[in-house]
Coordinates of C-alpha atoms in Angstrom, one line a residue:
Chain A
M1 CA -61.1 -85.4 10.6
R2 CA -64.6 -85.9 11.7
L3 CA -67.5 -83.5 11.3
I4 CA -70.3 -83.8 13.7
I5 CA -73.1 -81.3 13.8
A6 CA -74.6 -81.6 17.2
I7 CA -78.2 -80.7 17.2
T8 CA -79.9 -80.8 20.6
L9 CA -83.5 -81.8 21.0
G10 CA -84.3 -78.3 22.1
A11 CA -82.7 -76.9 18.9
A12 CA -84.5 -79.4 16.8
L13 CA -87.7 -78.2 18.3
G14 CA -86.8 -74.6 17.4
C15 CA -85.9 -73.1 20.8
T16 CA -82.5 -71.6 21.5
S17 CA -80.0 -73.3 23.7
S18 CA -76.5 -72.5 24.8
A19 CA -75.9 -76.1 25.8
T20 CA -72.7 -77.5 24.4
T21 CA -72.5 -81.1 23.4
R22 CA -69.2 -82.7 24.1
P23 CA -69.2 -86.3 23.0
P24 CA -67.1 -88.6 25.2
V25 CA -63.7 -89.6 23.9
E26 CA -64.8 -93.1 22.9
E27 CA -67.3 -91.6 20.4
L28 CA -64.7 -89.4 18.7
D29 CA -62.1 -90.2 16.1
E30 CA -58.4 -89.8 16.6
G31 CA -57.3 -86.3 15.7
L32 CA -59.6 -83.3 15.1
N33 CA -63.3 -83.6 15.3
L34 CA -65.4 -80.6 14.3
I35 CA -68.4 -80.9 16.6
D36 CA -70.3 -77.8 15.7
V37 CA -69.2 -75.5 12.9
S38 CA -72.7 -74.6 11.8
D39 CA -72.7 -70.9 12.5
P40 CA -69.6 -68.6 12.3
S41 CA -71.6 -65.7 13.8
W42 CA -72.0 -67.8 17.0
G43 CA -68.7 -69.6 17.3
M44 CA -67.6 -73.2 17.1
T45 CA -66.9 -76.3 19.1
A46 CA -64.3 -79.0 18.3
A47 CA -62.5 -81.8 20.0
Y48 CA -59.0 -83.2 19.5
V49 CA -58.2 -86.8 20.4
K50 CA -54.8 -88.4 20.8
D51 CA -53.9 -91.6 22.6
G52 CA -57.1 -91.8 24.5
N53 CA -57.0 -88.2 25.8
V54 CA -59.2 -85.5 24.5
V55 CA -59.5 -81.7 24.7
Y56 CA -62.4 -79.7 23.6
V57 CA -62.0 -76.2 22.0
E58 CA -64.9 -73.8 22.1
Q59 CA -65.1 -70.2 20.8
R60 CA -67.9 -67.7 21.1
I61 CA -68.4 -64.5 19.2
G62 CA -68.8 -61.5 21.4
A63 CA -69.2 -57.7 20.9
M64 CA -67.9 -55.9 17.8
K65 CA -64.7 -54.2 18.7
P66 CA -64.5 -50.4 18.7
Q67 CA -63.9 -49.1 15.2
V68 CA -60.5 -47.7 16.2
Y69 CA -59.3 -51.2 17.3
R70 CA -60.6 -52.7 14.1
D71 CA -58.8 -50.1 12.0
T72 CA -55.6 -50.3 14.0
D73 CA -55.4 -54.1 13.7
P74 CA -57.3 -55.0 10.5
D75 CA -55.8 -58.5 10.5
E76 CA -57.5 -59.4 13.8
P77 CA -61.1 -60.5 14.1
S78 CA -63.6 -57.7 14.1
N79 CA -65.4 -59.1 17.2
E80 CA -64.2 -59.9 20.6
I81 CA -64.0 -63.6 20.8
D82 CA -63.9 -65.9 23.9
M83 CA -62.0 -69.1 23.5
R84 CA -61.5 -72.0 26.0
F85 CA -60.0 -75.4 26.2
V86 CA -61.9 -78.1 28.3
D87 CA -60.4 -81.4 29.4
K88 CA -61.9 -84.8 29.3
T89 CA -63.6 -84.4 32.7
G90 CA -65.2 -81.2 31.7
Q91 CA -62.8 -78.9 33.5
T92 CA -61.9 -75.6 31.8
F93 CA -58.1 -75.2 31.9
Y94 CA -57.5 -72.3 29.5
V95 CA -59.8 -69.4 28.8
Q96 CA -59.3 -66.3 26.8
R97 CA -61.8 -63.5 27.0
G98 CA -62.2 -60.7 24.5
G99 CA -64.0 -58.2 26.7
D100 CA -65.1 -57.8 30.3
D101 CA -67.7 -60.5 30.4
Y102 CA -67.9 -64.0 28.9
V103 CA -70.3 -64.3 26.0
D104 CA -71.5 -67.5 27.7
P105 CA -71.7 -66.5 31.4
T106 CA -71.6 -70.2 32.5
W107 CA -67.9 -70.1 31.7
N108 CA -67.4 -68.1 35.0
S109 CA -68.8 -70.9 37.1
D110 CA -66.7 -73.4 35.1
I111 CA -63.6 -71.5 36.0
N112 CA -64.6 -71.5 39.6
A113 CA -65.2 -75.2 39.5
T114 CA -61.6 -75.7 38.1
L115 CA -60.3 -73.7 41.0
K116 CA -62.1 -75.8 43.5
S117 CA -60.7 -79.1 42.2
P118 CA -57.3 -79.1 40.6
A119 CA -56.5 -81.7 38.0
P120 CA -53.6 -84.1 38.6
V121 CA -50.4 -82.6 37.5
D122 CA -49.5 -85.1 34.7
Q123 CA -53.0 -84.8 33.3
R124 CA -52.9 -81.1 33.1
I125 CA -49.5 -81.0 31.5
A126 CA -50.7 -83.4 28.9
D127 CA -53.9 -81.3 28.4
F128 CA -51.9 -78.2 27.5
A129 CA -49.7 -80.1 25.1
L130 CA -52.7 -81.5 23.4
A131 CA -54.4 -78.1 23.4
R132 CA -51.6 -76.7 21.4
E133 CA -51.8 -79.6 18.9
A134 CA -55.6 -79.1 18.7
A135 CA -55.2 -75.3 18.1
S136 CA -52.8 -75.9 15.3
A137 CA -55.0 -78.5 13.6
L138 CA -58.1 -76.5 14.1
A139 CA -56.6 -73.3 12.6
K140 CA -55.9 -75.3 9.4
S141 CA -59.2 -77.1 9.2
L142 CA -61.9 -74.6 9.9
P143 CA -64.2 -73.9 7.0
K144 CA -63.5 -70.8 4.9
D145 CA -66.2 -68.7 6.5
F146 CA -64.8 -69.4 9.9
A147 CA -61.5 -67.5 9.2
A148 CA -62.0 -65.1 12.2
L149 CA -62.2 -68.1 14.4
A150 CA -58.9 -69.4 13.2
Y151 CA -57.1 -66.4 14.5
H152 CA -56.8 -67.1 18.2
P153 CA -56.1 -70.8 17.8
T154 CA -53.2 -69.8 15.5
T155 CA -51.9 -67.5 18.1
F156 CA -52.4 -70.0 20.9
A157 CA -50.5 -72.7 18.8
A158 CA -47.6 -70.4 18.4
R159 CA -47.2 -69.7 22.1
P160 CA -45.3 -71.9 24.6
V161 CA -47.5 -73.9 26.9
P162 CA -47.2 -72.8 30.5
E163 CA -44.6 -75.6 31.3
E164 CA -42.3 -74.0 28.6
D165 CA -43.2 -70.3 29.2
P166 CA -40.0 -68.5 30.0
N167 CA -42.0 -66.1 32.3
L168 CA -43.1 -69.1 34.4
I169 CA -40.5 -71.8 34.4
G170 CA -38.1 -69.9 36.6
R171 CA -40.6 -69.4 39.3
I172 CA -41.3 -73.0 40.3
E173 CA -38.5 -73.3 42.9
E174 CA -39.7 -70.3 44.8
I175 CA -43.3 -71.3 44.5
E176 CA -42.7 -74.8 45.8
S177 CA -40.5 -73.5 48.6
K178 CA -43.4 -71.4 49.8
R179 CA -45.9 -74.2 49.7
P180 CA -47.3 -74.7 53.2
A181 CA -46.0 -78.0 54.6
D182 CA -49.5 -79.4 55.3
E183 CA -50.5 -78.5 51.8
A184 CA -47.6 -80.4 50.2
Y185 CA -49.8 -83.1 48.6
Y186 CA -53.2 -81.8 49.3
D187 CA -56.2 -84.1 49.2
W188 CA -57.4 -83.7 45.7
N189 CA -60.9 -84.6 46.6
G190 CA -61.5 -82.7 49.8
G191 CA -61.0 -79.4 51.4
A192 CA -60.2 -76.1 49.6
A193 CA -57.6 -76.2 46.9
S194 CA -54.6 -74.0 47.3
W195 CA -53.1 -71.9 44.5
W196 CA -50.2 -69.7 43.7
L197 CA -51.2 -67.0 41.3
Q198 CA -49.2 -65.1 38.7
G199 CA -50.3 -62.3 36.4
D200 CA -48.2 -61.3 33.4
L201 CA -48.8 -57.8 32.0
Y202 CA -48.5 -57.4 28.3
D203 CA -48.9 -54.1 26.5
K204 CA -48.1 -52.0 23.4
K205 CA -47.8 -48.3 22.6
I206 CA -50.2 -46.7 20.1
C207 CA -48.3 -44.2 18.0
Y208 CA -48.6 -42.4 14.7
V209 CA -46.2 -39.9 13.2
W210 CA -44.2 -40.5 16.4
V211 CA -46.9 -39.2 18.6
C212 CA -47.9 -41.9 21.1
V213 CA -51.4 -41.3 22.5
G214 CA -51.5 -44.2 24.9
R215 CA -51.1 -47.9 25.6
H216 CA -53.2 -51.0 25.3
S217 CA -52.6 -53.7 27.9
G218 CA -53.9 -57.1 28.9
V219 CA -53.1 -59.6 31.6
A220 CA -52.4 -63.4 31.4
M221 CA -53.4 -64.8 34.7
F222 CA -52.0 -68.2 35.8
A223 CA -53.0 -70.5 38.7
Y224 CA -50.4 -73.0 39.9
N225 CA -51.1 -76.1 41.9
G226 CA -48.3 -78.6 41.2
T227 CA -48.3 -77.3 37.6
W228 CA -49.8 -74.3 35.9
S229 CA -53.3 -75.7 36.0
L230 CA -55.5 -72.8 34.8
V231 CA -54.9 -69.8 32.5
V232 CA -57.2 -66.9 32.1
N233 CA -56.0 -64.6 29.3
A234 CA -57.7 -61.2 29.5
C235 CA -57.6 -59.2 26.3
N236 CA -59.5 -56.2 27.7
H237 CA -61.2 -55.4 24.4
G238 CA -58.0 -55.3 22.2
N239 CA -54.9 -57.3 21.4
C240 CA -54.5 -60.4 23.6
P241 CA -51.6 -61.1 25.9
G242 CA -49.2 -63.5 24.1
S243 CA -50.1 -62.2 20.7
S244 CA -47.2 -60.8 18.6
K245 CA -48.8 -57.3 18.9
L246 CA -48.1 -57.0 22.6
T247 CA -44.8 -57.2 24.6
Y248 CA -44.4 -58.8 28.0
R249 CA -43.6 -56.1 30.6
C250 CA -43.8 -57.4 34.2
S251 CA -45.6 -59.8 36.5
S252 CA -47.3 -59.9 39.8
N253 CA -47.9 -62.9 42.0
S254 CA -49.8 -63.8 45.1
G255 CA -46.7 -64.2 47.2
V256 CA -48.3 -66.9 49.2
W257 CA -50.5 -69.9 48.5
R258 CA -54.1 -69.0 48.7
T259 CA -57.4 -70.8 49.1
N260 CA -60.8 -69.6 47.9
V261 CA -59.3 -67.7 45.0
S262 CA -61.3 -66.0 42.3
L263 CA -60.0 -65.2 38.8
T264 CA -62.9 -63.3 37.4
G265 CA -60.8 -60.5 35.9
E266 CA -62.4 -57.1 35.6
H267 CA -66.0 -57.7 34.7
N268 CA -68.1 -54.6 35.3
G269 CA -69.4 -55.8 38.7
G270 CA -71.9 -53.9 40.8
S271 CA -69.0 -52.1 42.4
S272 CA -65.2 -52.1 42.3
V273 CA -65.3 -54.4 45.3
A274 CA -67.8 -56.8 43.9
G275 CA -66.0 -57.3 40.6
G276 CA -64.7 -54.4 38.7
C277 CA -65.5 -51.1 37.1
R278 CA -69.0 -50.0 37.1
S279 CA -68.5 -47.1 34.7
G280 CA -68.5 -47.0 30.9
Y281 CA -65.5 -47.7 28.7
S282 CA -63.8 -44.8 27.0
W283 CA -60.5 -43.4 26.1
N284 CA -61.6 -40.2 27.7
S285 CA -61.1 -42.0 31.0
G286 CA -61.3 -38.9 33.2
G287 CA -65.0 -38.5 32.6
N288 CA -66.7 -41.3 34.6
N289 CA -65.1 -43.9 32.4
H290 CA -62.4 -46.5 32.5
L291 CA -60.2 -48.2 29.9
C292 CA -58.1 -51.3 29.3
N293 CA -55.3 -50.2 31.6
D294 CA -57.8 -49.9 34.5
D295 CA -58.9 -53.5 33.6
S296 CA -55.3 -54.7 33.7
A297 CA -54.7 -52.9 37.0
Y298 CA -57.7 -54.6 38.5
E299 CA -56.6 -58.0 37.2
L300 CA -53.1 -57.6 38.6
W301 CA -54.6 -56.8 41.9
Q302 CA -56.8 -59.8 41.8
I303 CA -53.7 -61.9 41.3
K304 CA -52.0 -60.2 44.2
N305 CA -54.9 -60.7 46.6
G306 CA -56.2 -64.0 45.2
S307 CA -59.7 -62.6 45.0
V308 CA -61.7 -59.4 44.8
G309 CA -62.6 -57.6 47.9
D310 CA -60.8 -55.4 50.4
G311 CA -57.3 -56.5 51.2
A312 CA -54.3 -55.1 52.9
Q313 CA -53.1 -53.2 49.9
Y314 CA -56.3 -52.9 48.1
N315 CA -58.3 -49.8 48.8
T316 CA -61.6 -49.0 47.2
N317 CA -61.5 -45.4 48.3
G318 CA -64.6 -46.2 50.3
N319 CA -66.9 -45.2 47.5
Y320 CA -67.3 -48.6 45.9
Y321 CA -66.7 -47.1 42.4
S322 CA -63.0 -46.7 42.1
F323 CA -60.0 -48.4 43.4
V324 CA -56.5 -47.4 44.1
Y325 CA -53.4 -49.2 45.0
T326 CA -50.3 -48.1 46.8
G327 CA -46.9 -48.6 45.3
A328 CA -44.3 -47.0 43.2
G329 CA -45.8 -44.7 40.7
T330 CA -45.6 -45.7 37.0
G331 CA -43.0 -43.1 36.7
G332 CA -41.1 -44.5 39.6
D333 CA -41.8 -41.5 41.8
G334 CA -43.2 -43.5 44.6
S335 CA -46.6 -41.8 44.5
W336 CA -49.9 -43.6 44.7
V337 CA -51.0 -45.1 41.4
N338 CA -54.6 -44.3 41.0
Y339 CA -56.4 -46.5 38.7
A340 CA -60.0 -45.7 38.9
C341 CA -63.2 -47.0 37.4
T342 CA -64.9 -43.6 38.0
C343 CA -62.2 -41.0 38.2
S344 CA -64.5 -38.1 39.0
N345 CA -65.1 -39.7 42.4
N346 CA -61.5 -39.1 43.5
N347 CA -60.5 -36.3 41.1
S348 CA -57.1 -37.7 40.5
C349 CA -57.3 -40.3 37.9
N350 CA -53.7 -40.4 36.9
N351 CA -51.8 -42.9 34.9
D352 CA -54.5 -44.9 33.3
W353 CA -53.2 -44.0 29.9
S354 CA -50.0 -45.7 30.9
R355 CA -49.5 -49.3 31.6
P356 CA -50.2 -50.2 35.2
I357 CA -47.4 -51.2 37.5
C358 CA -47.2 -54.8 38.6
P359 CA -47.9 -54.7 42.3
Chain B
M1 CA -121.0 -78.5 -3.2
T2 CA -118.3 -79.7 -5.5
K3 CA -117.2 -76.1 -6.0
K4 CA -117.0 -75.6 -2.2
Y5 CA -114.8 -78.7 -1.9
A6 CA -112.6 -77.5 -4.7
V7 CA -112.1 -74.1 -3.0
L8 CA -111.3 -75.9 0.3
A9 CA -108.8 -78.2 -1.4
G10 CA -107.2 -75.1 -3.0
V11 CA -106.9 -73.4 0.3
V12 CA -105.3 -76.5 1.8
V13 CA -102.9 -76.8 -1.0
I14 CA -101.8 -73.1 -0.8
A15 CA -101.5 -73.4 3.0
G16 CA -99.4 -76.5 2.6
A17 CA -97.2 -74.8 0.0
I18 CA -96.6 -71.8 2.4
A19 CA -95.8 -74.2 5.3
L20 CA -93.4 -76.1 3.1
F21 CA -91.7 -72.9 1.9
V22 CA -91.3 -71.6 5.5
W23 CA -90.0 -75.0 6.7
S24 CA -87.5 -75.1 3.9
R25 CA -86.2 -71.6 4.7
R26 CA -85.9 -72.2 8.4
D27 CA -82.6 -71.7 10.2
K28 CA -80.9 -75.0 9.8
S29 CA -78.2 -74.3 12.4
P30 CA -78.6 -75.6 16.0
G31 CA -80.4 -73.0 18.1
H32 CA -77.4 -71.2 19.5
A33 CA -77.8 -68.5 22.1
K34 CA -75.7 -65.8 20.6
G35 CA -73.9 -63.1 22.5
N36 CA -74.6 -59.4 22.1
T37 CA -72.4 -58.5 19.2
T38 CA -73.1 -54.8 19.2
S39 CA -70.3 -52.9 20.9
V40 CA -72.1 -51.4 23.8
H41 CA -69.6 -51.3 26.6
A42 CA -66.4 -50.5 24.6
T43 CA -68.0 -48.2 22.0
G44 CA -67.1 -45.1 24.1
I45 CA -63.6 -45.5 22.9
D46 CA -64.5 -44.4 19.4
Q47 CA -65.9 -41.1 20.7
A48 CA -62.6 -39.9 22.2
D49 CA -60.6 -37.2 20.4
S50 CA -57.6 -39.5 20.0
S51 CA -59.7 -42.2 18.4
V52 CA -61.2 -39.8 16.0
S53 CA -57.7 -38.6 15.1
M54 CA -56.4 -42.1 14.5
L55 CA -59.5 -43.2 12.6
T56 CA -59.3 -40.1 10.4
M57 CA -55.6 -40.6 9.6
L58 CA -56.0 -44.4 9.0
N59 CA -58.7 -43.7 6.5
A60 CA -57.3 -40.7 4.7
P61 CA -56.9 -41.0 0.9
E62 CA -53.7 -42.4 -0.6
G63 CA -51.4 -39.8 -2.2
A64 CA -49.1 -40.1 -5.1
T65 CA -46.1 -40.5 -2.8
P66 CA -45.5 -41.6 0.8
C67 CA -45.1 -37.9 1.7
E68 CA -48.3 -36.9 0.1
T69 CA -50.1 -39.8 1.8
A70 CA -48.7 -38.7 5.1
F71 CA -49.8 -35.1 4.5
N72 CA -53.3 -36.2 3.5
A73 CA -53.5 -38.1 6.8
L74 CA -52.4 -35.1 8.9
D75 CA -54.6 -32.7 7.0
A76 CA -57.6 -34.9 7.5
E77 CA -56.9 -35.2 11.2
Q78 CA -56.6 -31.4 11.6
T79 CA -59.9 -30.9 9.7
A80 CA -61.7 -33.5 11.8
A81 CA -60.5 -32.0 15.0
R82 CA -61.6 -28.6 13.9
L83 CA -65.0 -29.7 12.8
R84 CA -65.8 -31.5 16.0
K85 CA -64.1 -28.8 18.1
G86 CA -61.9 -31.5 19.6
K87 CA -58.3 -31.8 20.4
S88 CA -55.8 -32.6 17.7
M89 CA -52.7 -34.8 18.2
F90 CA -50.7 -32.1 16.5
K91 CA -50.1 -28.5 17.4
W92 CA -49.1 -27.4 13.9
V93 CA -48.8 -29.0 10.5
A94 CA -46.8 -27.3 7.7
P95 CA -48.6 -26.1 4.6
K96 CA -48.7 -28.8 1.9
Q97 CA -45.8 -27.7 -0.3
E98 CA -43.6 -26.9 2.6
F99 CA -44.4 -30.3 4.2
L100 CA -43.7 -32.2 1.0
A101 CA -40.4 -30.4 0.4
Q102 CA -39.2 -31.3 3.9
C103 CA -40.5 -34.8 3.8
Q104 CA -38.9 -35.7 0.5
Q105 CA -35.5 -35.1 2.0
L106 CA -36.0 -37.8 4.6
P107 CA -34.7 -41.3 4.2
A108 CA -37.1 -43.5 2.3
E109 CA -38.0 -45.6 5.3
T110 CA -38.7 -42.5 7.4
Q111 CA -41.0 -41.3 4.6
R112 CA -42.9 -44.5 4.7
C113 CA -43.1 -44.5 8.4
M114 CA -44.9 -41.1 8.2
M115 CA -47.8 -42.9 6.6
P116 CA -50.2 -44.1 9.4
R117 CA -51.3 -47.2 7.4
Y118 CA -47.6 -48.2 7.0
R119 CA -46.8 -47.4 10.6
R120 CA -49.6 -49.6 11.7
E121 CA -47.8 -52.6 10.3
H122 CA -44.3 -51.6 11.3
D123 CA -43.3 -51.3 15.0
D124 CA -39.7 -50.8 13.8
C125 CA -40.7 -47.3 12.7
A126 CA -39.7 -46.2 16.2
A127 CA -36.1 -46.3 15.0
A128 CA -36.8 -44.2 11.9
R129 CA -37.9 -41.1 13.8
P130 CA -36.2 -38.0 12.5
P131 CA -34.6 -35.6 14.9
D132 CA -37.0 -33.1 16.5
A133 CA -35.4 -30.2 14.5
V134 CA -36.3 -31.9 11.3
L135 CA -39.7 -33.3 12.4
H136 CA -40.8 -29.9 13.7
K137 CA -40.4 -28.3 10.3
M138 CA -43.3 -30.6 9.1
V139 CA -45.3 -31.2 12.2
I140 CA -45.3 -30.2 15.9
P141 CA -47.0 -32.8 18.1
E142 CA -49.1 -31.8 21.0
P143 CA -47.3 -32.7 24.2
V144 CA -48.6 -36.0 25.5
A145 CA -47.9 -37.2 29.0
E146 CA -46.6 -40.6 28.1
E147 CA -44.4 -43.2 29.6
K148 CA -41.3 -44.1 27.8
L149 CA -39.6 -47.4 28.3
P150 CA -36.1 -48.1 27.2
G151 CA -35.9 -48.2 23.4
E152 CA -39.3 -46.8 22.8
E153 CA -40.5 -43.8 20.7

């Protein structure tokens, strides 16, 4: 294991910088390289090398979780943590976000860059396998005061990679059969890349003395282009999809191959059209607020439509605050399911204490 | 003149010592731009009645037995709801002695599952739920509009 503390010139001169140094593979040792483990209140950066390939692991500490989440899951980190894996070309291929916005906002543009230029299939499959090895090694090697930053790598290492994920492997035949003929082997370097999107909803009940007051949910978003090339795991402030705390419930998919896709997730945009819920976050969701299940609903719709914005089944109620979608009600009654970012604008904010349906 | 130089030299030495001290105590980590770690956006969750109920129960004092711990949690939740004029998760909680007498007749695992801190770690407590007729002699939950999936509480 190699320890490198990367100090940029700017840092040496005393100014702040969010620039991440990723030494090229030839400058790294085989196995785990701790590139920056200087400040556990900021995060960490590491690289893992095997047979000439490298993946970089980065984590950034975000907002303190609400007290009720900290007390409900005292074994989890107290802060929301963003984590991502980056390949040898600098492409982000897995990102997990703790809350609604990335701690480092440049990660958004990095995800968009990945969606514009899919990696070769074999490369990406190898990247995910290496990422799992990296996560396992990292969790065992971080310094003692980085314990919180070992949590998500441990969880990641225990999960199947997308190629082995039972919720994904059965889908390939259908996805490939729907690939447009002229997209069969799309020019990797030109034109807009095409994607098939899938969102898996995970949730849990929150119960004490057999009274269940609600559910927490998150969405694992996958983008397929010859293989599952990009994963965006949205934790929506609480437990993350794929952790042992949440259970897989259902999935949505784009139904067709799409171009110009966006996987921002719910991120408190200027309006529900431009990117999410503009209102505050609260479990009293009926009072100009929203909660994790609204976030999940938004994310599932983003999967369905391939992007944010008005679509055939995506209705913003015309007020640019809330959004609704049509479909079978959560209770199966066929009514509209109304997930809203600001419920008071439509006076019928039902169901957001329940898990959203998978449209 | 000599005295003047001596004072000047003294000032230079002291200033140098201060500079050396400040330099030695500087933040040695690379200059990382940190995220906002104060919970601004999600903090509203903690203000909800249900959050206050859960926080109160999870932090209630330990009792001598599982049943007493459970009662302490329920009692604390009722008190908190009353004080903040909020909504409790429970419509009614039996007086302590009555609660303990009923609780102690339950199977050991059900008694443990009554304790919020134990329940937090044990999802299998769903299977330990006593029948309503028994549970309602200790506590009557407020009706909650909730979705039930197969096999859930």
